[in-house]
PDB file of C-alpha atoms in Angstrom:
ATOM      1  CA  MET A  16       0.000   0.000   0.000  1.00  0.00           C
ATOM      2  CA  ALA A  17       1.393   3.412  -0.977  1.00  0.00           C
ATOM      3  CA  GLN A  18       2.613   5.610   1.853  1.00  0.00           C
ATOM      4  CA  ARG A  19       3.126   9.330   2.211  1.00  0.00           C
ATOM      5  CA  TRP A  20       6.116  10.400   4.281  1.00  0.00           C
ATOM      6  CA  GLY A  21       6.526  13.932   5.575  1.00  0.00           C
ATOM      7  CA  ILE A  22      10.158  14.841   6.289  1.00  0.00           C
ATOM      8  CA  VAL A  23      10.605  17.758   8.695  1.00  0.00           C
ATOM      9  CA  TRP A  24      14.332  18.375   8.933  1.00  0.00           C
ATOM     10  CA  ASN A  25      16.650  20.797  10.683  1.00  0.00           C
ATOM     11  CA  PRO A  26      19.183  22.115   8.134  1.00  0.00           C
ATOM     12  CA  THR A  27      21.691  22.940  10.879  1.00  0.00           C
ATOM     13  CA  LYS A  28      21.956  19.259  11.824  1.00  0.00           C
ATOM     14  CA  ILE A  29      22.433  17.402   8.539  1.00  0.00           C
ATOM     15  CA  ASP A  30      23.447  17.941   4.912  1.00  0.00           C
ATOM     16  CA  GLU A  31      20.445  18.021   2.589  1.00  0.00           C
ATOM     17  CA  ASP A  32      21.999  15.903  -0.164  1.00  0.00           C
ATOM     18  CA  GLU A  33      22.998  13.236   2.376  1.00  0.00           C
ATOM     19  CA  LEU A  34      19.504  13.151   3.844  1.00  0.00           C
ATOM     20  CA  ARG A  35      17.700  13.004   0.501  1.00  0.00           C
ATOM     21  CA  ALA A  36      19.929  10.166  -0.692  1.00  0.00           C
ATOM     22  CA  ALA A  37      19.300   8.195   2.503  1.00  0.00           C
ATOM     23  CA  VAL A  38      15.523   8.746   2.297  1.00  0.00           C
ATOM     24  CA  ASP A  39      15.462   7.658  -1.358  1.00  0.00           C
ATOM     25  CA  ALA A  40      17.369   4.485  -0.469  1.00  0.00           C
ATOM     26  CA  ALA A  41      15.228   3.561   2.554  1.00  0.00           C
ATOM     27  CA  SER A  42      11.701   4.432   1.446  1.00  0.00           C
ATOM     28  CA  PRO A  43       9.551   1.813  -0.312  1.00  0.00           C
ATOM     29  CA  ALA A  44       9.254   2.324  -4.064  1.00  0.00           C
ATOM     30  CA  ASP A  45       5.651   3.549  -3.927  1.00  0.00           C
ATOM     31  CA  THR A  46       6.255   6.107  -1.144  1.00  0.00           C
ATOM     32  CA  GLU A  47       5.453   9.750  -1.785  1.00  0.00           C
ATOM     33  CA  ILE A  48       7.923  12.040  -0.030  1.00  0.00           C
ATOM     34  CA  LEU A  49       7.017  15.569   1.089  1.00  0.00           C
ATOM     35  CA  TRP A  50       9.712  17.875   2.482  1.00  0.00           C
ATOM     36  CA  TRP A  51       9.661  20.699   5.020  1.00  0.00           C
ATOM     37  CA  GLU A  52      12.686  22.572   6.369  1.00  0.00           C
ATOM     38  CA  THR A  53      12.662  24.053   9.868  1.00  0.00           C
ATOM     39  CA  THR A  54      13.768  27.639  10.464  1.00  0.00           C
ATOM     40  CA  ALA A  55      15.325  29.627  13.276  1.00  0.00           C
ATOM     41  CA  ASP A  56      11.885  31.067  14.038  1.00  0.00           C
ATOM     42  CA  ASP A  57       9.968  27.790  13.828  1.00  0.00           C
ATOM     43  CA  PRO A  58      11.574  24.484  14.906  1.00  0.00           C
ATOM     44  CA  GLY A  59       8.851  22.502  13.156  1.00  0.00           C
ATOM     45  CA  ARG A  60       5.363  23.414  14.386  1.00  0.00           C
ATOM     46  CA  ALA A  61       3.963  24.893  11.166  1.00  0.00           C
ATOM     47  CA  MET A  62       5.730  22.245   9.099  1.00  0.00           C
ATOM     48  CA  ALA A  63       4.290  19.381  11.140  1.00  0.00           C
ATOM     49  CA  SER A  64       0.826  20.927  10.904  1.00  0.00           C
ATOM     50  CA  GLU A  65       1.131  21.065   7.109  1.00  0.00           C
ATOM     51  CA  ALA A  66       2.240  17.430   7.101  1.00  0.00           C
ATOM     52  CA  VAL A  67      -0.873  16.447   9.071  1.00  0.00           C
ATOM     53  CA  ASP A  68      -3.101  18.455   6.727  1.00  0.00           C
ATOM     54  CA  SER A  69      -1.387  16.817   3.738  1.00  0.00           C
ATOM     55  CA  GLY A  70      -2.446  13.370   4.910  1.00  0.00           C
ATOM     56  CA  CYS A  71       0.998  12.004   5.689  1.00  0.00           C
ATOM     57  CA  ASP A  72       1.107   8.498   7.137  1.00  0.00           C
ATOM     58  CA  VAL A  73       4.253   9.286   9.096  1.00  0.00           C
ATOM     59  CA  VAL A  74       6.002  12.540   9.942  1.00  0.00           C
ATOM     60  CA  ILE A  75       9.743  12.060  10.311  1.00  0.00           C
ATOM     61  CA  ALA A  76      11.595  14.416  12.623  1.00  0.00           C
ATOM     62  CA  VAL A  77      15.202  14.848  11.506  1.00  0.00           C
ATOM     63  CA  GLY A  78      17.039  16.844  14.140  1.00  0.00           C
ATOM     64  CA  GLY A  79      17.656  17.107  17.861  1.00  0.00           C
ATOM     65  CA  ASP A  80      15.376  16.827  20.880  1.00  0.00           C
ATOM     66  CA  GLY A  81      13.829  20.244  20.238  1.00  0.00           C
ATOM     67  CA  THR A  82      12.760  19.303  16.721  1.00  0.00           C
ATOM     68  CA  VAL A  83      11.343  15.959  17.864  1.00  0.00           C
ATOM     69  CA  ARG A  84       9.452  17.542  20.759  1.00  0.00           C
ATOM     70  CA  THR A  85       7.935  20.303  18.619  1.00  0.00           C
ATOM     71  CA  ILE A  86       6.673  17.860  16.008  1.00  0.00           C
ATOM     72  CA  ALA A  87       5.379  15.488  18.685  1.00  0.00           C
ATOM     73  CA  GLU A  88       3.348  18.329  20.235  1.00  0.00           C
ATOM     74  CA  VAL A  89       1.527  18.847  16.928  1.00  0.00           C
ATOM     75  CA  LEU A  90       0.889  15.140  16.400  1.00  0.00           C
ATOM     76  CA  ALA A  91      -0.323  14.606  19.975  1.00  0.00           C
ATOM     77  CA  GLN A  92      -2.908  17.362  19.479  1.00  0.00           C
ATOM     78  CA  ALA A  93      -4.077  16.150  16.056  1.00  0.00           C
ATOM     79  CA  GLY A  94      -6.415  13.474  17.401  1.00  0.00           C
ATOM     80  CA  ASP A  95      -7.597  10.602  15.212  1.00  0.00           C
ATOM     81  CA  VAL A  96      -5.999  11.992  12.045  1.00  0.00           C
ATOM     82  CA  ALA A  97      -2.528  12.113  13.574  1.00  0.00           C
ATOM     83  CA  PRO A  98       0.235  10.435  11.548  1.00  0.00           C
ATOM     84  CA  ALA A  99       2.837   8.254  13.203  1.00  0.00           C
ATOM     85  CA  LEU A 100       6.088   9.847  14.391  1.00  0.00           C
ATOM     86  CA  GLY A 101       9.411   8.758  12.947  1.00  0.00           C
ATOM     87  CA  ILE A 102      12.739   9.858  14.426  1.00  0.00           C
ATOM     88  CA  VAL A 103      16.092  10.349  12.737  1.00  0.00           C
ATOM     89  CA  PRO A 104      18.152  11.531  15.724  1.00  0.00           C
ATOM     90  CA  GLN A 105      20.676  14.242  14.855  1.00  0.00           C
ATOM     91  CA  GLY A 106      21.129  16.087  18.136  1.00  0.00           C
ATOM     92  CA  THR A 107      23.444  15.816  21.120  1.00  0.00           C
ATOM     93  CA  GLY A 108      21.061  14.243  23.603  1.00  0.00           C
ATOM     94  CA  ASN A 109      18.584  12.349  21.403  1.00  0.00           C
ATOM     95  CA  LEU A 110      16.806  11.403  24.618  1.00  0.00           C
ATOM     96  CA  LEU A 111      13.576   9.914  23.271  1.00  0.00           C
ATOM     97  CA  ALA A 112      15.487   7.946  20.651  1.00  0.00           C
ATOM     98  CA  ARG A 113      17.728   6.519  23.372  1.00  0.00           C
ATOM     99  CA  ASN A 114      14.770   5.443  25.474  1.00  0.00           C
ATOM    100  CA  LEU A 115      12.954   3.822  22.546  1.00  0.00           C
ATOM    101  CA  GLY A 116      15.975   2.105  21.047  1.00  0.00           C
ATOM    102  CA  VAL A 117      16.027   4.110  17.822  1.00  0.00           C
ATOM    103  CA  PRO A 118      19.462   3.692  16.180  1.00  0.00           C
ATOM    104  CA  LEU A 119      21.838   6.555  16.909  1.00  0.00           C
ATOM    105  CA  GLY A 120      24.615   7.746  14.657  1.00  0.00           C
ATOM    106  CA  SER A 121      23.236   6.211  11.455  1.00  0.00           C
ATOM    107  CA  VAL A 122      20.653   7.958   9.286  1.00  0.00           C
ATOM    108  CA  PRO A 123      20.106   4.864   7.088  1.00  0.00           C
ATOM    109  CA  LYS A 124      19.488   2.585  10.098  1.00  0.00           C
ATOM    110  CA  ALA A 125      17.010   5.036  11.639  1.00  0.00           C
ATOM    111  CA  LEU A 126      15.159   5.280   8.324  1.00  0.00           C
ATOM    112  CA  ASP A 127      15.109   1.484   7.988  1.00  0.00           C
ATOM    113  CA  VAL A 128      13.283   1.307  11.330  1.00  0.00           C
ATOM    114  CA  ILE A 129      10.690   3.777  10.039  1.00  0.00           C
ATOM    115  CA  ALA A 130      10.282   1.881   6.769  1.00  0.00           C
ATOM    116  CA  ALA A 131       9.701  -1.377   8.673  1.00  0.00           C
ATOM    117  CA  GLY A 132       6.463   0.136   9.985  1.00  0.00           C
ATOM    118  CA  ARG A 133       6.493  -1.245  13.542  1.00  0.00           C
ATOM    119  CA  GLU A 134       4.739   1.180  15.892  1.00  0.00           C
ATOM    120  CA  ARG A 135       4.521   1.710  19.627  1.00  0.00           C
ATOM    121  CA  ARG A 136       1.980   3.863  21.432  1.00  0.00           C
ATOM    122  CA  ILE A 137       3.640   6.156  23.966  1.00  0.00           C
ATOM    123  CA  ASP A 138       2.485   8.831  26.378  1.00  0.00           C
ATOM    124  CA  MET A 139       3.368  12.507  26.243  1.00  0.00           C
ATOM    125  CA  GLY A 140       3.841  14.893  29.138  1.00  0.00           C
ATOM    126  CA  TRP A 141       2.668  18.487  29.240  1.00  0.00           C
ATOM    127  CA  SER A 142       4.005  21.225  31.505  1.00  0.00           C
ATOM    128  CA  THR A 143       2.635  24.697  32.189  1.00  0.00           C
ATOM    129  CA  ALA A 144       4.983  27.093  33.978  1.00  0.00           C
ATOM    130  CA  ASP A 145       3.926  30.148  35.977  1.00  0.00           C
ATOM    131  CA  GLU A 146       1.334  32.216  34.105  1.00  0.00           C
ATOM    132  CA  GLU A 147       1.717  30.525  30.733  1.00  0.00           C
ATOM    133  CA  GLU A 148      -1.564  29.910  28.935  1.00  0.00           C
ATOM    134  CA  THR A 149      -0.191  27.243  26.603  1.00  0.00           C
ATOM    135  CA  ALA A 150       1.310  23.975  27.831  1.00  0.00           C
ATOM    136  CA  THR A 151       4.663  22.774  26.512  1.00  0.00           C
ATOM    137  CA  GLY A 152       5.036  19.127  25.632  1.00  0.00           C
ATOM    138  CA  PHE A 153       7.834  16.876  26.797  1.00  0.00           C
ATOM    139  CA  LEU A 154       8.755  13.337  25.860  1.00  0.00           C
ATOM    140  CA  VAL A 155      11.376  12.413  28.439  1.00  0.00           C
ATOM    141  CA  MET A 156      11.468  14.647  31.519  1.00  0.00           C
ATOM    142  CA  VAL A 157      11.204  18.102  32.990  1.00  0.00           C
ATOM    143  CA  GLY A 158      12.992  19.251  36.098  1.00  0.00           C
ATOM    144  CA  PHE A 159      14.155  22.151  38.197  1.00  0.00           C
ATOM    145  CA  GLY A 160      17.013  22.948  40.503  1.00  0.00           C
ATOM    146  CA  LEU A 161      20.292  21.079  40.517  1.00  0.00           C
ATOM    147  CA  ASP A 162      19.241  18.999  37.509  1.00  0.00           C
ATOM    148  CA  ALA A 163      18.896  22.051  35.301  1.00  0.00           C
ATOM    149  CA  HIS A 164      22.190  23.475  36.552  1.00  0.00           C
ATOM    150  CA  MET A 165      23.879  20.107  36.025  1.00  0.00           C
ATOM    151  CA  LEU A 166      22.678  19.893  32.429  1.00  0.00           C
ATOM    152  CA  SER A 167      24.018  23.333  31.624  1.00  0.00           C
ATOM    153  CA  GLU A 168      27.352  22.492  33.270  1.00  0.00           C
ATOM    154  CA  THR A 169      27.905  19.044  31.722  1.00  0.00           C
ATOM    155  CA  ASP A 170      30.563  18.853  29.007  1.00  0.00           C
ATOM    156  CA  ASP A 171      29.212  17.114  25.891  1.00  0.00           C
ATOM    157  CA  ASP A 172      32.589  15.655  24.905  1.00  0.00           C
ATOM    158  CA  LEU A 173      33.098  14.244  28.386  1.00  0.00           C
ATOM    159  CA  LYS A 174      29.622  12.655  28.281  1.00  0.00           C
ATOM    160  CA  ASP A 175      30.612  10.737  25.174  1.00  0.00           C
ATOM    161  CA  LYS A 176      33.947   9.619  26.629  1.00  0.00           C
ATOM    162  CA  ALA A 177      33.163   9.013  30.301  1.00  0.00           C
ATOM    163  CA  GLY A 178      29.420   8.298  30.473  1.00  0.00           C
ATOM    164  CA  TRP A 179      27.844   8.941  33.857  1.00  0.00           C
ATOM    165  CA  LEU A 180      31.179  10.170  35.275  1.00  0.00           C
ATOM    166  CA  ALA A 181      30.601  13.351  33.265  1.00  0.00           C
ATOM    167  CA  TYR A 182      27.502  14.033  35.346  1.00  0.00           C
ATOM    168  CA  VAL A 183      29.445  13.473  38.552  1.00  0.00           C
ATOM    169  CA  GLU A 184      31.987  16.049  37.404  1.00  0.00           C
ATOM    170  CA  ALA A 185      29.219  18.453  36.416  1.00  0.00           C
ATOM    171  CA  MET A 186      27.352  17.886  39.671  1.00  0.00           C
ATOM    172  CA  ALA A 187      30.363  19.035  41.660  1.00  0.00           C
ATOM    173  CA  ARG A 188      30.255  22.376  39.830  1.00  0.00           C
ATOM    174  CA  ALA A 189      26.478  22.638  39.812  1.00  0.00           C
ATOM    175  CA  VAL A 190      26.060  22.116  43.552  1.00  0.00           C
ATOM    176  CA  ALA A 191      27.478  25.592  44.114  1.00  0.00           C
ATOM    177  CA  ALA A 192      24.772  27.095  41.896  1.00  0.00           C
ATOM    178  CA  ALA A 193      21.775  25.159  43.232  1.00  0.00           C
ATOM    179  CA  GLN A 194      20.174  25.687  46.619  1.00  0.00           C
ATOM    180  CA  THR A 195      17.885  23.522  48.695  1.00  0.00           C
ATOM    181  CA  VAL A 196      14.352  24.938  48.574  1.00  0.00           C
ATOM    182  CA  ASP A 197      11.111  24.214  50.398  1.00  0.00           C
ATOM    183  CA  PHE A 198       8.269  23.746  47.934  1.00  0.00           C
ATOM    184  CA  THR A 199       4.727  22.431  47.978  1.00  0.00           C
ATOM    185  CA  ILE A 200       3.526  19.589  45.780  1.00  0.00           C
ATOM    186  CA  ALA A 201       0.143  17.996  45.149  1.00  0.00           C
ATOM    187  CA  ILE A 202      -0.088  14.728  43.219  1.00  0.00           C
ATOM    188  CA  ASP A 203      -3.257  13.636  41.420  1.00  0.00           C
ATOM    189  CA  GLY A 204      -5.337  16.316  43.111  1.00  0.00           C
ATOM    190  CA  GLY A 205      -4.387  15.192  46.614  1.00  0.00           C
ATOM    191  CA  ASP A 206      -3.450  17.320  49.590  1.00  0.00           C
ATOM    192  CA  GLU A 207      -0.478  19.622  49.296  1.00  0.00           C
ATOM    193  CA  GLN A 208       2.658  18.492  51.070  1.00  0.00           C
ATOM    194  CA  THR A 209       5.880  20.375  51.687  1.00  0.00           C
ATOM    195  CA  LEU A 210       9.112  18.849  50.452  1.00  0.00           C
ATOM    196  CA  ILE A 211      12.717  20.030  50.615  1.00  0.00           C
ATOM    197  CA  GLY A 212      15.208  19.405  47.848  1.00  0.00           C
ATOM    198  CA  HIS A 213      17.765  20.587  45.336  1.00  0.00           C
ATOM    199  CA  THR A 214      16.086  18.903  42.396  1.00  0.00           C
ATOM    200  CA  LEU A 215      12.713  17.564  41.297  1.00  0.00           C
ATOM    201  CA  LEU A 216      12.548  15.511  38.102  1.00  0.00           C
ATOM    202  CA  ILE A 217       9.227  14.548  36.521  1.00  0.00           C
ATOM    203  CA  GLY A 218       9.596  12.058  33.706  1.00  0.00           C
ATOM    204  CA  ASN A 219       7.881   9.966  31.073  1.00  0.00           C
ATOM    205  CA  CYS A 220      11.139   8.103  30.309  1.00  0.00           C
ATOM    206  CA  GLY A 221      14.037   7.463  32.647  1.00  0.00           C
ATOM    207  CA  ALA A 222      17.292   7.278  30.690  1.00  0.00           C
ATOM    208  CA  ILE A 223      19.588  10.171  29.817  1.00  0.00           C
ATOM    209  CA  GLN A 224      23.016  10.297  28.194  1.00  0.00           C
ATOM    210  CA  GLY A 225      26.031   8.361  29.399  1.00  0.00           C
ATOM    211  CA  GLY A 226      24.055   5.234  30.259  1.00  0.00           C
ATOM    212  CA  VAL A 227      22.467   6.895  33.300  1.00  0.00           C
ATOM    213  CA  THR A 228      18.897   5.996  34.286  1.00  0.00           C
ATOM    214  CA  LEU A 229      17.444   8.571  36.658  1.00  0.00           C
ATOM    215  CA  LEU A 230      13.899   7.176  36.754  1.00  0.00           C
ATOM    216  CA  PRO A 231      14.163   3.359  36.679  1.00  0.00           C
ATOM    217  CA  ASP A 232      10.397   2.759  36.911  1.00  0.00           C
ATOM    218  CA  ALA A 233       9.490   5.196  34.135  1.00  0.00           C
ATOM    219  CA  GLU A 234       7.833   3.564  31.130  1.00  0.00           C
ATOM    220  CA  PRO A 235       6.787   5.707  28.154  1.00  0.00           C
ATOM    221  CA  ASP A 236       3.508   3.821  27.759  1.00  0.00           C
ATOM    222  CA  ASP A 237       2.197   3.273  31.312  1.00  0.00           C
ATOM    223  CA  GLY A 238      -0.011   6.378  31.518  1.00  0.00           C
ATOM    224  CA  ARG A 239       1.925   7.743  34.488  1.00  0.00           C
ATOM    225  CA  LEU A 240       4.771  10.106  35.295  1.00  0.00           C
ATOM    226  CA  ASP A 241       7.622   9.257  37.656  1.00  0.00           C
ATOM    227  CA  LEU A 242       9.256  11.708  40.042  1.00  0.00           C
ATOM    228  CA  LEU A 243      12.692  11.874  41.629  1.00  0.00           C
ATOM    229  CA  LEU A 244      13.391  14.288  44.481  1.00  0.00           C
ATOM    230  CA  VAL A 245      17.067  14.796  45.318  1.00  0.00           C
ATOM    231  CA  SER A 246      17.970  16.442  48.624  1.00  0.00           C
ATOM    232  CA  ALA A 247      21.392  16.555  50.253  1.00  0.00           C
ATOM    233  CA  ASP A 248      23.029  18.937  52.727  1.00  0.00           C
ATOM    234  CA  ASN A 249      26.507  17.481  53.141  1.00  0.00           C
ATOM    235  CA  VAL A 250      29.115  15.296  51.471  1.00  0.00           C
ATOM    236  CA  ALA A 251      27.792  12.087  53.034  1.00  0.00           C
ATOM    237  CA  GLN A 252      24.269  12.748  51.768  1.00  0.00           C
ATOM    238  CA  TRP A 253      25.534  13.609  48.287  1.00  0.00           C
ATOM    239  CA  ALA A 254      27.448  10.326  48.266  1.00  0.00           C
ATOM    240  CA  GLN A 255      24.271   8.502  49.302  1.00  0.00           C
ATOM    241  CA  ALA A 256      22.241  10.211  46.566  1.00  0.00           C
ATOM    242  CA  LEU A 257      24.864   9.341  43.959  1.00  0.00           C
ATOM    243  CA  ARG A 258      24.984   5.720  45.105  1.00  0.00           C
ATOM    244  CA  THR A 259      21.195   5.483  44.951  1.00  0.00           C
ATOM    245  CA  VAL A 260      21.012   6.872  41.404  1.00  0.00           C
ATOM    246  CA  VAL A 261      24.075   5.189  39.891  1.00  0.00           C
ATOM    247  CA  TRP A 262      24.286   1.882  41.772  1.00  0.00           C
ATOM    248  CA  ASP A 263      20.999   0.966  43.493  1.00  0.00           C
ATOM    249  CA  ASN A 264      18.695   2.154  40.703  1.00  0.00           C
ATOM    250  CA  GLY A 265      21.176   1.915  37.851  1.00  0.00           C
ATOM    251  CA  ILE A 266      23.829  -0.782  37.695  1.00  0.00           C
ATOM    252  CA  ARG A 267      22.149  -3.056  40.271  1.00  0.00           C
ATOM    253  CA  ARG A 268      18.891  -2.969  38.310  1.00  0.00           C
ATOM    254  CA  LEU A 269      20.758  -3.968  35.159  1.00  0.00           C
ATOM    255  CA  LEU A 270      22.216  -6.913  37.071  1.00  0.00           C
ATOM    256  CA  GLY A 271      18.804  -8.180  38.094  1.00  0.00           C
ATOM    257  CA  GLY A 272      17.659  -6.001  40.980  1.00  0.00           C
ATOM    258  CA  ASP A 273      13.892  -5.552  41.090  1.00  0.00           C
ATOM    259  CA  ASP A 274      12.727  -2.760  43.357  1.00  0.00           C
ATOM    260  CA  THR A 275      13.513   0.928  43.052  1.00  0.00           C
ATOM    261  CA  VAL A 276      15.347   2.215  46.105  1.00  0.00           C
ATOM    262  CA  SER A 277      14.283   5.451  47.792  1.00  0.00           C
ATOM    263  CA  THR A 278      16.356   7.136  50.496  1.00  0.00           C
ATOM    264  CA  ASP A 279      16.208  10.394  52.413  1.00  0.00           C
ATOM    265  CA  SER A 280      18.422  11.960  49.756  1.00  0.00           C
ATOM    266  CA  ALA A 281      16.781  10.379  46.675  1.00  0.00           C
ATOM    267  CA  GLN A 282      13.035   9.819  46.904  1.00  0.00           C
ATOM    268  CA  HIS A 283      10.837   8.322  44.150  1.00  0.00           C
ATOM    269  CA  LEU A 284       7.138   9.105  43.604  1.00  0.00           C
ATOM    270  CA  THR A 285       4.591   8.615  40.814  1.00  0.00           C
ATOM    271  CA  GLY A 286       1.392  10.250  39.543  1.00  0.00           C
ATOM    272  CA  GLU A 287      -0.619  11.415  36.556  1.00  0.00           C
ATOM    273  CA  SER A 288      -0.880  15.114  37.456  1.00  0.00           C
ATOM    274  CA  ILE A 289       1.519  17.186  39.556  1.00  0.00           C
ATOM    275  CA  GLU A 290       1.218  20.737  40.911  1.00  0.00           C
ATOM    276  CA  VAL A 291       4.351  22.398  42.298  1.00  0.00           C
ATOM    277  CA  THR A 292       4.757  25.818  43.934  1.00  0.00           C
ATOM    278  CA  LEU A 293       8.200  27.231  44.769  1.00  0.00           C
ATOM    279  CA  PRO A 294       9.020  30.238  46.964  1.00  0.00           C
ATOM    280  CA  ALA A 295      11.158  31.848  44.243  1.00  0.00           C
ATOM    281  CA  PRO A 296      12.096  31.128  40.607  1.00  0.00           C
ATOM    282  CA  VAL A 297      14.600  28.322  40.024  1.00  0.00           C
ATOM    283  CA  ALA A 298      16.372  26.972  36.915  1.00  0.00           C
ATOM    284  CA  PHE A 299      14.140  24.715  34.792  1.00  0.00           C
ATOM    285  CA  GLU A 300      14.759  22.225  31.972  1.00  0.00           C
ATOM    286  CA  ILE A 301      12.609  20.421  29.404  1.00  0.00           C
ATOM    287  CA  ASP A 302      13.928  17.240  27.777  1.00  0.00           C
ATOM    288  CA  GLY A 303      17.512  18.106  28.610  1.00  0.00           C
ATOM    289  CA  GLU A 304      17.376  21.698  27.380  1.00  0.00           C
ATOM    290  CA  GLU A 305      17.519  24.787  29.569  1.00  0.00           C
ATOM    291  CA  ALA A 306      14.130  26.538  29.730  1.00  0.00           C
ATOM    292  CA  GLY A 307      14.659  29.566  31.939  1.00  0.00           C
ATOM    293  CA  GLU A 308      13.233  29.714  35.455  1.00  0.00           C
ATOM    294  CA  VAL A 309       9.971  28.602  37.050  1.00  0.00           C
ATOM    295  CA  SER A 310       8.142  29.249  40.331  1.00  0.00           C
ATOM    296  CA  ARG A 311       4.822  27.455  39.658  1.00  0.00           C
ATOM    297  CA  LEU A 312       4.494  24.294  37.606  1.00  0.00           C
ATOM    298  CA  HIS A 313       1.629  22.083  36.493  1.00  0.00           C
ATOM    299  CA  VAL A 314       2.569  18.793  34.825  1.00  0.00           C
ATOM    300  CA  ARG A 315       0.229  16.136  33.421  1.00  0.00           C
ATOM    301  CA  VAL A 316       0.428  13.049  31.248  1.00  0.00           C
ATOM    302  CA  GLN A 317      -1.478  12.428  28.012  1.00  0.00           C
ATOM    303  CA  PRO A 318      -1.714   8.624  27.769  1.00  0.00           C
ATOM    304  CA  ALA A 319      -1.134   6.916  24.405  1.00  0.00           C
ATOM    305  CA  ALA A 320      -0.698  10.304  22.755  1.00  0.00           C
ATOM    306  CA  LEU A 321       1.663   9.221  19.972  1.00  0.00           C
ATOM    307  CA  ARG A 322       2.304   6.358  17.586  1.00  0.00           C
ATOM    308  CA  VAL A 323       6.054   6.077  17.170  1.00  0.00           C
ATOM    309  CA  ARG A 324       7.842   3.920  14.634  1.00  0.00           C
ATOM    310  CA  CYS A 325      10.583   2.243  16.625  1.00  0.00           C
TER     311      CYS A 325
END
């Protein structure tokens, strides 16, 4: 059966001739290919909307996490007419691709996965910060505090060479910038409770770069969001938090451990809707990218929002 592919690509991430040649080689013979190029002013929203209106069977995001997230927002809001999402990861983080097992570092292999047609339904998260009227989608995680500082401090080259050790190195520098804050949180419409921490992560997927899994229970298709609260006041507590993240809920889980470990310095929670109020603005990130500061945050999950070819 003939297919219609919509290619939405970021020209700063890949050479056009290389991409067109790879698409021609991977697409079935009866596939119609439509092309849209992102711009500095629009990372893909208008282009993805045109692809939906054009009746594409799949919209392929060629770019980094920002391009993928923007296109996914459009598809998640398109309802029954939404095409499937294909991913050709060309960024630094490529976080959703990592979590779904999409091939990294090879445009032809990523396109072969799309051409194979296997699809998985996944959830999408939505966050509304402060007085914003429009929610912003996320596919992996949002967070504030030390996490956002750590992401901005982490050296990309070191991440590739040293894996999770790069985050340890970045954490040492980020601790000076982040402060423990008291904030209120309400999960699934329940009573507000006051928590204290450097960092709160809210995620749909759990893995980041360097082989680190911050949210070991997070599944992109379980209709829930997972939370990690990190709080530490001294060297011993930081060591405990690091052990919990890297060993107890990372390496040990890979070796057959079953249950997620929570400690005083690294606490795990879960919910479908989260309301957070902070006493003052703190650094905020969306899918591994800095997103300014936030003092009030509403986060919710949209179950089975996307069909992804993976």
